[in-house]
């Protein structure tokens, strides 16, 4: 293993300065270097006749130099070298900027391979700054699949490619094989040496694919095994099992019957609660899938067992809504509900706190303040966090400290694929409500441009005239300087003054004090306004059944899942509801994804599309969620491999003898290094 862990600075052409640049991208040893994979590849294998070169498409061509290169000094700092080349099919002008050495390296009458991009207009076409190699030399920059590396200051792509080639030569024989033969055979994966060689210097696209697949599997396998080991280190606390968790009495008091999905998820919760271990479960369900009633069932289970439950909502207004809908329902089962929010009067709060401390309240509903404030619970056995798709591991841990190891139920309206959930919420079990209550109306959605402004305004007026209410969501709060984004402040004023002087327009945005925000939302919910201009603060859970129209300005600025959430704010009542997406964007891809949103109302499908488009990093706002950064694997494109790796990892860990086998020793060593006791996977 001597070579593998040697410093890169001893490689030919590296030295101290470049070694520093390498260090800045985490490359210190030869092993690091060969594990620094290309970010993409350029196909330079196909030789295109000059006459068939396409504008703006980089390509390789083979040609004779048909004029002596001439360099002209244009101005300070700009020299242009021009020459012509030709093959059997056509002639072509080449231009080089500030590359005066070209005049000496390209010789009249000689033949070369070039790689570059044709560009130009009706005045003529040319290729600027192509790379080139004499035809009698082996192809390094032409005639091959060229790896393109993520670069940093002081390191060019050519430099990286050369260093990697040298490193491979020096140490590939020492490369440890982390995947035993039987595993490679089972999934048709190539060996480590082949994979490393082909990922850097692919002999064909098939070989490159095979190399990638092997490395992705390895990466996911290591991650899955490591994560499971971390999880099992954290012992799940034991607790008194809850008893008498039958559903029938609960269903009997509901004004509707539960969907099968709700029933199944409540069953999963009951199994947790009666299992003698502390529950850690996330319930995923689309907007309107009926998560609240699932939470209510859990609260009832707790109350039946003499435990208090806390339901936390992200906003006061949502907390009030929950209290209003759950209080009468649960009262029929003898469950006493108490609301505790910041905007209650001091006397009300005192009463509520007293009821909580003396256990005259079984279910306590409030915001996060409920938990952080000095509220004394009597026997807090269950904590439910609603609409917490932006909930971090740290916050979950903080929750658990509030009682003596209470059961935890987290409810999220952002559906994500199960495999991804396992990575993101590795410490949670996941239940999915994948069914909407019957008879739910479809919100009709339209994508429109500015030319429809007058018609949409007329439509807004019509909704208001029928006694309905309208949301208008803007991407910004204040007027920006650079971008032509609608700002909520300015737009609200324009609408009130110039467009709908006779209607009642309100404004709500995230920079307002929460008391002020709540007051406006409350007034809107009570029908005090016709139009609510807002930023995405209204994205979360507010229920105003009388609102029938959602207008989103600059819709292209929002993620699909976010738009879906916004759309979920309407269509909660009996009247037909509409969603109008305004965009001035002409990008065909953008338009396609917005149109796709208009066509479907399936949140899972939308989340998948969103993930594909933006990648998990943007989708979740990476770091905040501790989403691991994989080197080769993509959480979007390599889902099947991830599933295989997760299954194999589970089998591996549940086996008594496999982890002890010698062929798994290199793997175990690698996992131990990556998942050391006090480090988290990056
Ligand atoms: P979300 O999952 O978005 O939190 P809610 O719990 O707010 O959804 O439920 C949305 C609406 O659907 C509520 O008005 C609720 O009463 C109703 N609802 C929930 N479950 C059912 C059901 N099984 N049948 C009919 N209506 C239901
Ligand atoms: Mg909800």
mmCIF file with all atom_site columns, C-alpha atoms in Angstrom, residues 240-242 273 298-310 335 359 361-364 378-382 406-407:
data_model
loop_
_atom_site.group_PDB
_atom_site.id
_atom_site.type_symbol
_atom_site.label_atom_id
_atom_site.label_alt_id
_atom_site.label_comp_id
_atom_site.label_asym_id
_atom_site.label_entity_id
_atom_site.label_seq_id
_atom_site.pdbx_PDB_ins_code
_atom_site.Cartn_x
_atom_site.Cartn_y
_atom_site.Cartn_z
_atom_site.occupancy
_atom_site.B_iso_or_equiv
_atom_site.pdbx_formal_charge
_atom_site.auth_seq_id
_atom_site.auth_comp_id
_atom_site.auth_asym_id
_atom_site.auth_atom_id
_atom_site.pdbx_PDB_model_num
ATOM 1  C CA . UNK A 1 240 ? -44.105 1.081  28.559 1.00 0.00 ? 240 UNK A CA 1
ATOM 2  C CA . UNK A 1 241 ? -46.170 -0.342 25.667 1.00 0.00 ? 241 UNK A CA 1
ATOM 3  C CA . UNK A 1 242 ? -49.489 1.420  25.070 1.00 0.00 ? 242 UNK A CA 1
ATOM 4  C CA . UNK A 1 273 ? -46.874 2.632  20.284 1.00 0.00 ? 273 UNK A CA 1
ATOM 5  C CA . UNK A 1 298 ? -52.327 9.011  17.761 1.00 0.00 ? 298 UNK A CA 1
ATOM 6  C CA . UNK A 1 299 ? -53.254 11.638 20.374 1.00 0.00 ? 299 UNK A CA 1
ATOM 7  C CA . UNK A 1 300 ? -56.281 9.590  21.356 1.00 0.00 ? 300 UNK A CA 1
ATOM 8  C CA . UNK A 1 301 ? -54.142 6.460  21.757 1.00 0.00 ? 301 UNK A CA 1
ATOM 9  C CA . UNK A 1 302 ? -51.854 8.410  24.069 1.00 0.00 ? 302 UNK A CA 1
ATOM 10 C CA . UNK A 1 303 ? -54.719 9.910  26.070 1.00 0.00 ? 303 UNK A CA 1
ATOM 11 C CA . UNK A 1 304 ? -56.298 6.489  26.555 1.00 0.00 ? 304 UNK A CA 1
ATOM 12 C CA . UNK A 1 305 ? -53.068 5.453  28.193 1.00 0.00 ? 305 UNK A CA 1
ATOM 13 C CA . UNK A 1 306 ? -52.959 8.427  30.496 1.00 0.00 ? 306 UNK A CA 1
ATOM 14 C CA . UNK A 1 307 ? -50.317 10.289 28.483 1.00 0.00 ? 307 UNK A CA 1
ATOM 15 C CA . UNK A 1 308 ? -50.376 13.865 27.256 1.00 0.00 ? 308 UNK A CA 1
ATOM 16 C CA . UNK A 1 309 ? -49.779 14.660 23.614 1.00 0.00 ? 309 UNK A CA 1
ATOM 17 C CA . UNK A 1 310 ? -48.468 17.891 22.106 1.00 0.00 ? 310 UNK A CA 1
ATOM 18 C CA . UNK A 1 335 ? -59.989 13.733 25.168 1.00 0.00 ? 335 UNK A CA 1
ATOM 19 C CA . UNK A 1 359 ? -53.241 17.144 33.463 1.00 0.00 ? 359 UNK A CA 1
ATOM 20 C CA . UNK A 1 361 ? -55.574 18.719 29.231 1.00 0.00 ? 361 UNK A CA 1
ATOM 21 C CA . UNK A 1 362 ? -54.727 15.619 27.225 1.00 0.00 ? 362 UNK A CA 1
ATOM 22 C CA . UNK A 1 363 ? -53.879 17.192 23.883 1.00 0.00 ? 363 UNK A CA 1
ATOM 23 C CA . UNK A 1 364 ? -52.043 20.502 23.807 1.00 0.00 ? 364 UNK A CA 1
ATOM 24 C CA . UNK A 1 378 ? -47.617 16.317 33.393 1.00 0.00 ? 378 UNK A CA 1
ATOM 25 C CA . UNK A 1 379 ? -46.905 13.158 31.447 1.00 0.00 ? 379 UNK A CA 1
ATOM 26 C CA . UNK A 1 380 ? -45.882 14.134 27.936 1.00 0.00 ? 380 UNK A CA 1
ATOM 27 C CA . UNK A 1 381 ? -45.824 10.868 26.027 1.00 0.00 ? 381 UNK A CA 1
ATOM 28 C CA . UNK A 1 382 ? -46.274 11.941 22.411 1.00 0.00 ? 382 UNK A CA 1
ATOM 29 C CA . UNK A 1 406 ? -41.840 10.849 24.257 1.00 0.00 ? 406 UNK A CA 1
ATOM 30 C CA . UNK A 1 407 ? -42.976 9.124  21.100 1.00 0.00 ? 407 UNK A CA 1
#
